[in-house]
Coordinates of C-alpha atoms and ligand atoms in Angstrom, one line a residue:
M376 CA -79.7 75.1 -109.1
N377 CA -83.3 76.3 -109.5
Q378 CA -84.7 78.9 -107.1
T379 CA -87.2 76.5 -105.4
V380 CA -84.6 73.9 -104.7
A381 CA -82.2 76.5 -103.5
K382 CA -84.6 77.5 -100.7
R383 CA -85.1 74.0 -99.2
I384 CA -85.3 73.6 -95.4
L385 CA -84.5 70.4 -93.7
M386 CA -86.7 69.8 -90.7
S387 CA -85.1 67.1 -88.5
V388 CA -87.0 66.1 -85.4
T389 CA -86.9 63.1 -83.1
G390 CA -89.5 62.3 -80.4
W391 CA -92.5 64.2 -81.8
D392 CA -94.6 64.9 -84.9
P393 CA -93.3 67.9 -86.9
S394 CA -96.4 68.3 -89.1
H395 CA -97.7 71.5 -87.3
W396 CA -94.4 73.1 -88.0
V397 CA -94.4 72.0 -91.7
R398 CA -97.9 73.4 -92.0
Q399 CA -96.8 76.8 -90.6
F400 CA -93.9 76.9 -93.0
K401 CA -96.3 76.2 -95.9
V402 CA -98.6 79.0 -94.8
H403 CA -95.9 81.6 -94.3
A404 CA -93.4 80.6 -97.0
P405 CA -95.1 78.6 -99.8
D406 CA -92.0 79.2 -101.9
R407 CA -89.7 77.3 -99.5
E408 CA -89.9 73.6 -99.6
V409 CA -89.6 71.8 -96.2
V410 CA -88.3 68.2 -96.3
L411 CA -88.0 65.8 -93.4
E412 CA -84.9 64.0 -94.8
P413 CA -82.2 65.2 -97.2
D414 CA -82.3 63.5 -100.6
T415 CA -78.7 62.3 -100.0
R416 CA -76.2 62.8 -97.2
A417 CA -74.6 65.6 -99.3
D418 CA -77.9 67.1 -100.6
P419 CA -76.9 70.4 -102.2
S420 CA -80.4 71.9 -102.0
I421 CA -80.6 72.2 -98.2
R422 CA -79.9 75.8 -97.1
Y423 CA -81.3 75.7 -93.5
A424 CA -81.8 73.0 -91.0
V425 CA -84.6 73.3 -88.3
V426 CA -83.9 70.7 -85.7
W427 CA -84.8 69.1 -82.4
K428 CA -82.5 66.2 -81.4
Q429 CA -81.5 65.6 -85.1
P430 CA -79.9 62.2 -85.7
P431 CA -76.2 62.6 -85.2
G432 CA -74.3 63.2 -88.5
I433 CA -77.3 64.1 -90.6
L434 CA -76.0 67.7 -91.0
A435 CA -72.4 66.9 -91.5
D436 CA -72.1 66.6 -95.3
L437 CA -74.7 69.2 -96.5
P438 CA -72.5 71.4 -98.6
N439 CA -74.7 74.5 -98.8
L440 CA -76.1 74.5 -95.3
E441 CA -76.1 78.1 -94.0
A442 CA -77.5 77.9 -90.5
I443 CA -79.0 75.5 -88.0
F444 CA -82.2 76.7 -86.2
S445 CA -83.0 75.1 -82.8
L446 CA -86.7 74.3 -82.2
G447 CA -86.1 75.2 -78.6
A448 CA -84.4 78.0 -76.5
G449 CA -82.0 75.3 -75.3
V450 CA -79.5 73.9 -77.7
D451 CA -78.0 70.9 -75.8
H452 CA -80.1 68.6 -78.0
I453 CA -78.1 69.9 -81.0
F454 CA -74.7 69.4 -79.4
R455 CA -75.3 65.7 -78.7
D456 CA -74.2 65.5 -82.4
N457 CA -70.5 65.6 -82.6
Q458 CA -70.4 66.0 -86.4
L459 CA -71.9 69.4 -86.6
P460 CA -70.9 71.6 -89.6
D461 CA -69.4 75.0 -88.8
V462 CA -72.4 77.2 -89.5
P463 CA -74.3 79.5 -87.1
I464 CA -76.7 77.9 -84.7
V465 CA -79.7 80.1 -84.0
R466 CA -81.8 79.5 -80.9
I467 CA -85.3 80.7 -80.0
V468 CA -85.6 84.0 -78.2
A469 CA -89.3 84.9 -78.5
D470 CA -91.8 86.8 -76.4
D471 CA -94.3 84.0 -76.6
L472 CA -92.0 81.4 -75.2
T473 CA -90.6 83.8 -72.6
M474 CA -94.1 84.6 -71.4
R475 CA -95.0 80.9 -71.1
M476 CA -92.0 80.2 -69.0
S477 CA -92.7 83.2 -66.7
E478 CA -96.3 81.9 -66.3
Y479 CA -94.9 78.5 -65.2
V480 CA -92.4 80.1 -62.8
V481 CA -95.0 82.4 -61.2
W482 CA -97.6 79.6 -61.0
Q483 CA -95.2 77.4 -59.1
V484 CA -93.7 80.1 -56.9
L485 CA -97.2 81.2 -55.9
D486 CA -98.3 77.6 -55.3
H487 CA -95.5 77.1 -52.9
L488 CA -96.1 80.5 -51.2
R489 CA -99.8 79.7 -50.8
Q490 CA -99.2 76.2 -49.5
G491 CA -100.9 74.5 -52.4
N492 CA -99.5 71.1 -51.4
I493 CA -100.9 71.3 -47.9
Y494 CA -104.3 72.6 -48.9
R495 CA -104.7 69.9 -51.6
A496 CA -103.9 67.2 -49.0
Q497 CA -106.3 68.8 -46.6
Q498 CA -109.1 68.9 -49.2
R499 CA -108.6 65.1 -49.9
A500 CA -108.9 64.5 -46.2
R501 CA -111.8 67.0 -45.8
V502 CA -109.8 69.0 -43.2
W503 CA -110.8 72.7 -42.6
H504 CA -107.6 74.3 -41.2
E505 CA -106.1 77.6 -42.0
G506 CA -102.3 77.5 -41.7
E507 CA -99.7 80.2 -41.4
Q508 CA -99.5 82.4 -44.5
P509 CA -96.2 84.2 -45.2
S510 CA -96.5 87.0 -47.7
A511 CA -94.4 87.4 -50.9
R512 CA -92.4 90.1 -49.2
D513 CA -91.2 87.5 -46.7
V514 CA -89.9 85.2 -49.4
T515 CA -86.6 85.4 -51.5
V516 CA -86.6 83.7 -54.8
G517 CA -83.1 82.9 -56.1
I518 CA -82.9 82.3 -59.9
M519 CA -80.1 80.2 -61.3
G520 CA -79.7 81.5 -64.8
L521 CA -80.3 85.2 -65.4
G522 CA -80.7 85.0 -69.2
V523 CA -83.7 85.8 -71.3
L524 CA -86.0 83.6 -69.3
G525 CA -84.5 84.2 -65.9
C526 CA -84.7 88.0 -66.2
D527 CA -88.3 88.0 -67.3
A528 CA -89.3 85.6 -64.5
A529 CA -87.4 87.8 -62.1
A530 CA -89.2 91.0 -63.2
K531 CA -92.6 89.3 -62.8
L532 CA -91.8 87.9 -59.4
A533 CA -90.5 91.3 -58.2
M534 CA -93.7 92.9 -59.4
L535 CA -95.6 90.4 -57.1
G536 CA -93.6 91.6 -54.2
F537 CA -91.0 88.8 -53.9
R538 CA -87.4 89.6 -53.1
V539 CA -85.4 88.3 -56.1
A540 CA -81.8 87.2 -56.4
G541 CA -80.1 85.8 -59.5
W542 CA -77.0 83.9 -60.5
S543 CA -75.2 84.0 -63.9
R544 CA -71.9 83.0 -65.4
S545 CA -70.7 86.5 -66.0
P546 CA -71.3 89.5 -63.6
K547 CA -74.7 91.2 -64.3
A548 CA -76.7 94.2 -63.1
V549 CA -80.4 93.7 -63.4
A550 CA -82.8 96.3 -61.8
G551 CA -84.6 94.9 -58.8
V552 CA -82.4 91.7 -58.7
D553 CA -79.7 90.9 -56.2
C554 CA -77.2 89.6 -58.8
H555 CA -74.5 87.0 -58.1
H556 CA -71.9 85.1 -60.1
G557 CA -69.1 82.6 -59.5
E558 CA -69.0 79.9 -56.8
A559 CA -69.0 82.3 -53.9
G560 CA -71.9 84.1 -55.4
L561 CA -73.8 80.9 -55.7
T562 CA -73.2 79.9 -52.1
Q563 CA -74.4 83.3 -51.0
M564 CA -77.6 83.1 -53.1
L565 CA -78.4 79.5 -52.0
G566 CA -77.9 80.4 -48.4
T567 CA -80.3 83.4 -48.5
S568 CA -83.1 82.1 -50.9
D569 CA -86.3 80.4 -49.8
I570 CA -87.2 79.2 -53.3
I571 CA -84.6 78.3 -56.0
V572 CA -85.7 78.5 -59.6
V573 CA -83.4 76.8 -62.1
L574 CA -83.3 78.3 -65.6
L575 CA -79.8 77.3 -66.7
P576 CA -78.8 75.8 -70.0
L577 CA -77.3 72.3 -70.0
T578 CA -73.6 72.6 -70.7
D579 CA -70.4 70.8 -69.7
E580 CA -70.2 73.3 -66.7
T581 CA -73.8 72.9 -65.5
R582 CA -74.4 69.2 -65.9
G583 CA -75.4 67.6 -62.6
I584 CA -75.2 71.0 -60.8
I585 CA -78.3 70.3 -58.7
N586 CA -76.7 67.7 -56.6
S587 CA -76.3 66.9 -52.9
G588 CA -73.4 69.4 -52.6
L589 CA -75.6 72.2 -53.9
L590 CA -78.7 71.2 -52.0
G591 CA -76.6 71.1 -48.8
R592 CA -75.8 74.8 -49.2
L593 CA -79.5 75.7 -49.2
K594 CA -81.0 77.8 -46.3
R595 CA -82.3 75.6 -43.5
E596 CA -85.1 77.8 -42.0
T597 CA -87.5 79.4 -44.5
P598 CA -91.0 80.9 -44.1
L599 CA -92.3 77.9 -46.2
G600 CA -91.1 75.3 -43.8
G601 CA -87.9 74.6 -45.8
P602 CA -86.3 75.4 -49.1
V603 CA -88.1 74.7 -52.4
L604 CA -86.6 73.7 -55.7
I605 CA -88.2 74.5 -59.1
N606 CA -86.3 73.2 -62.2
A607 CA -87.5 74.1 -65.6
G608 CA -84.1 74.3 -67.2
R609 CA -83.0 70.8 -68.2
G610 CA -83.2 67.4 -66.6
G611 CA -79.4 66.9 -67.0
L612 CA -78.8 69.7 -64.5
Q613 CA -80.2 67.6 -61.7
V614 CA -79.2 64.4 -59.9
E615 CA -82.6 62.9 -59.1
T616 CA -81.4 60.5 -56.4
D617 CA -79.9 63.5 -54.6
I618 CA -83.1 65.4 -54.8
L619 CA -85.1 62.5 -53.4
A620 CA -82.6 62.1 -50.6
A621 CA -82.8 65.8 -49.8
L622 CA -86.6 65.6 -49.6
E623 CA -86.3 62.6 -47.3
S624 CA -83.7 64.2 -45.0
G625 CA -85.7 67.5 -44.8
T626 CA -82.9 69.4 -46.6
L627 CA -85.5 70.2 -49.2
M628 CA -89.2 70.9 -48.4
A629 CA -90.7 70.4 -51.9
A630 CA -89.8 70.4 -55.6
S631 CA -91.5 71.4 -58.9
L632 CA -89.8 69.6 -61.7
D633 CA -90.6 70.1 -65.4
V634 CA -87.5 68.4 -66.7
F635 CA -85.9 65.0 -66.0
E636 CA -82.7 63.0 -66.4
T637 CA -84.7 60.7 -68.7
E638 CA -87.7 62.0 -70.6
P639 CA -90.4 60.8 -70.6
L640 CA -89.9 60.3 -66.9
P641 CA -89.8 56.4 -66.4
E642 CA -92.9 54.9 -64.9
E643 CA -90.9 53.4 -62.0
S644 CA -89.4 56.8 -61.0
P645 CA -90.3 57.6 -57.3
L646 CA -90.7 61.2 -58.3
W647 CA -94.1 60.5 -59.8
A648 CA -95.7 59.6 -56.5
H649 CA -93.7 61.7 -54.1
P650 CA -96.2 63.8 -52.1
R651 CA -94.0 66.9 -52.1
V652 CA -93.0 66.7 -55.8
F653 CA -95.0 68.3 -58.6
V654 CA -94.3 66.8 -62.0
T655 CA -95.0 68.4 -65.4
P656 CA -93.9 66.7 -68.7
H657 CA -91.3 69.2 -70.0
A658 CA -94.2 71.6 -70.7
A659 CA -93.2 74.7 -68.9
A660 CA -92.9 76.7 -72.1
V661 CA -93.7 75.0 -75.4
S662 CA -92.3 76.2 -78.7
D663 CA -95.4 77.3 -80.6
P664 CA -94.9 77.1 -84.4
R665 CA -97.6 79.9 -85.0
H666 CA -95.2 82.4 -83.4
L667 CA -91.9 80.8 -84.1
V668 CA -92.0 79.9 -87.8
P669 CA -92.6 83.6 -88.9
Q670 CA -89.7 84.6 -86.7
M671 CA -87.4 81.9 -88.2
L672 CA -88.4 82.9 -91.7
R673 CA -87.7 86.6 -90.9
Q674 CA -84.2 85.6 -89.8
M675 CA -83.7 83.6 -93.1
R676 CA -84.8 86.6 -95.2
Q677 CA -82.6 89.0 -93.3
H678 CA -79.6 86.7 -93.8
E679 CA -80.4 86.5 -97.5
A680 CA -80.4 90.3 -97.5
G681 CA -76.9 90.3 -96.1
Q682 CA -77.7 90.9 -92.4
P683 CA -76.3 88.8 -89.6
F684 CA -78.5 86.3 -87.7
S685 CA -79.5 87.2 -84.2
D686 CA -79.7 84.9 -81.2
V687 CA -76.7 82.9 -82.4
V688 CA -75.3 80.4 -79.9
D689 CA -71.8 80.7 -78.5
R690 CA -70.4 77.2 -79.4
K691 CA -67.6 77.4 -77.0
A692 CA -69.9 78.2 -74.0
G693 CA -72.4 75.7 -75.3
Y694 CA -75.5 78.0 -75.0
Ligands
NDP915 P1 -80.0 82.2 -71.9 O1 -78.8 81.7 -72.7 O2 -80.6 83.5 -72.3 O3 -79.6 82.3 -70.4 C1 -78.8 81.4 -69.7 C2 -78.4 81.9 -68.4 O4 -77.7 80.9 -67.7 C3 -77.4 83.1 -68.5 O5 -77.7 84.1 -67.5 C4 -76.1 82.5 -68.3 O6 -75.1 83.4 -67.7 C5 -76.4 81.4 -67.3 N1 -75.4 80.4 -67.2 C6 -75.0 79.6 -68.2 N2 -74.0 78.8 -67.8 C7 -73.7 79.1 -66.5 C8 -72.8 78.7 -65.6 N3 -71.9 77.7 -65.8 N4 -72.9 79.2 -64.3 C9 -73.7 80.2 -64.0 N5 -74.7 80.7 -64.9 C10 -74.6 80.1 -66.2 O7 -81.1 81.1 -71.9 P2 -82.6 81.2 -71.7 O8 -82.9 82.0 -70.5 O9 -83.3 81.6 -73.0 O10 -83.0 79.7 -71.5 C11 -82.5 79.0 -70.4 C12 -82.8 77.5 -70.5 O11 -84.1 77.2 -70.2 C13 -82.5 76.9 -71.9 O12 -81.2 76.6 -72.1 C14 -83.3 75.6 -71.8 O13 -82.5 74.5 -71.3 C15 -84.4 75.9 -70.7 N6 -85.8 75.9 -71.3 C16 -86.7 75.0 -70.9 C17 -88.0 75.0 -71.4 C18 -89.0 74.1 -70.8 O14 -90.1 74.0 -71.3 N7 -88.7 73.4 -69.7 C19 -88.4 75.9 -72.4 C20 -87.4 76.8 -72.8 C21 -86.1 76.8 -72.3 P3 -74.6 84.7 -68.5 O15 -75.7 85.7 -68.4 O16 -73.4 85.1 -67.8 O17 -74.4 84.3 -70.0
OXD916 C1 -86.7 74.7 -75.1 C2 -87.5 73.6 -74.6 O1 -85.4 74.6 -74.9 O2 -88.6 73.5 -75.0 O3 -87.2 75.6 -75.7 O4 -87.1 72.9 -73.7

């Protein structure tokens, strides 16, 4: 096998145009050819796959594949394929993506704290009325998912004066965060938080976790007029009919949703027009190829120098 062929990367993406990524690979590694499809199902030249929602089975028979790189921090899109070869799956852990997610979380938490919904409606109606203004110190933000993104958002919210709690699968100690785990820990956090931020991965354990049962455990009285939900994890975590019912019954005051059960969010979804729902199109933290391609290439070079990959996914846990 000649050297160029041996360094081929398969970029397999569904739902968006990968040309920005291919361009960055060309800039940073002109010696590595990037292809959008393997030559054959058992193409021996493919060493790495860089994927977002790859067509199921496309990686199954590549005999020399050494790793799969996710184009996102989340990897549920990879596990939809039940013919995955047994090679390491490397996910994105990058300052650029983490900062973008914390920007989104801080933006939404502050908007709810500062009554953005109410003031926007007042502006449309030309109403001059100053309402009650709780301070960050009066508000507890509970973060479901205390991983790379959850911990960074927690630190930034704490810096702004919010009380911060968090929930994870395993017990954790994070400075400045009231940490919980397990079902009892979740109930405790839900019952004491004014705003819930969801930064969980989508796994068999977390699918549909934001449902009427969970929403029913939220605190009733909050300084914001009721509890607020912010989900930037995955749409599969939420049951949208339950969220809408909770908004109608007053169980939930408002929601900021970046991710949805079906994406793009169908035109007929009542979430689009709900006056207390803020919708963004899975844009909380984009994966920017200018930052992420050099990082992936660094990992490939380290691997070729005999070092282990970092940020490898635990297949059994699913994240
Ligand atoms: P991490 O793997 O670093 O963190 C995941 C956290 O979730 C960990 O604290 C983990 O617990 C916790 N967790 C996992 N399963 C459970 C469970 N069953 N019960 C309780 N806690 C659980 O992931 P990141 O922080 O990097 O990313 C989180 C998610 O954010 C991604 O998986 C992705 O879905 C989403 N995302 C969304 C983006 C967007 O634009 N909307 C952009 C980027 C990511 P433990 O610490 O014990 O392992
Ligand atoms: C991610 C995403 O997982 O963009 O990084 O959703």
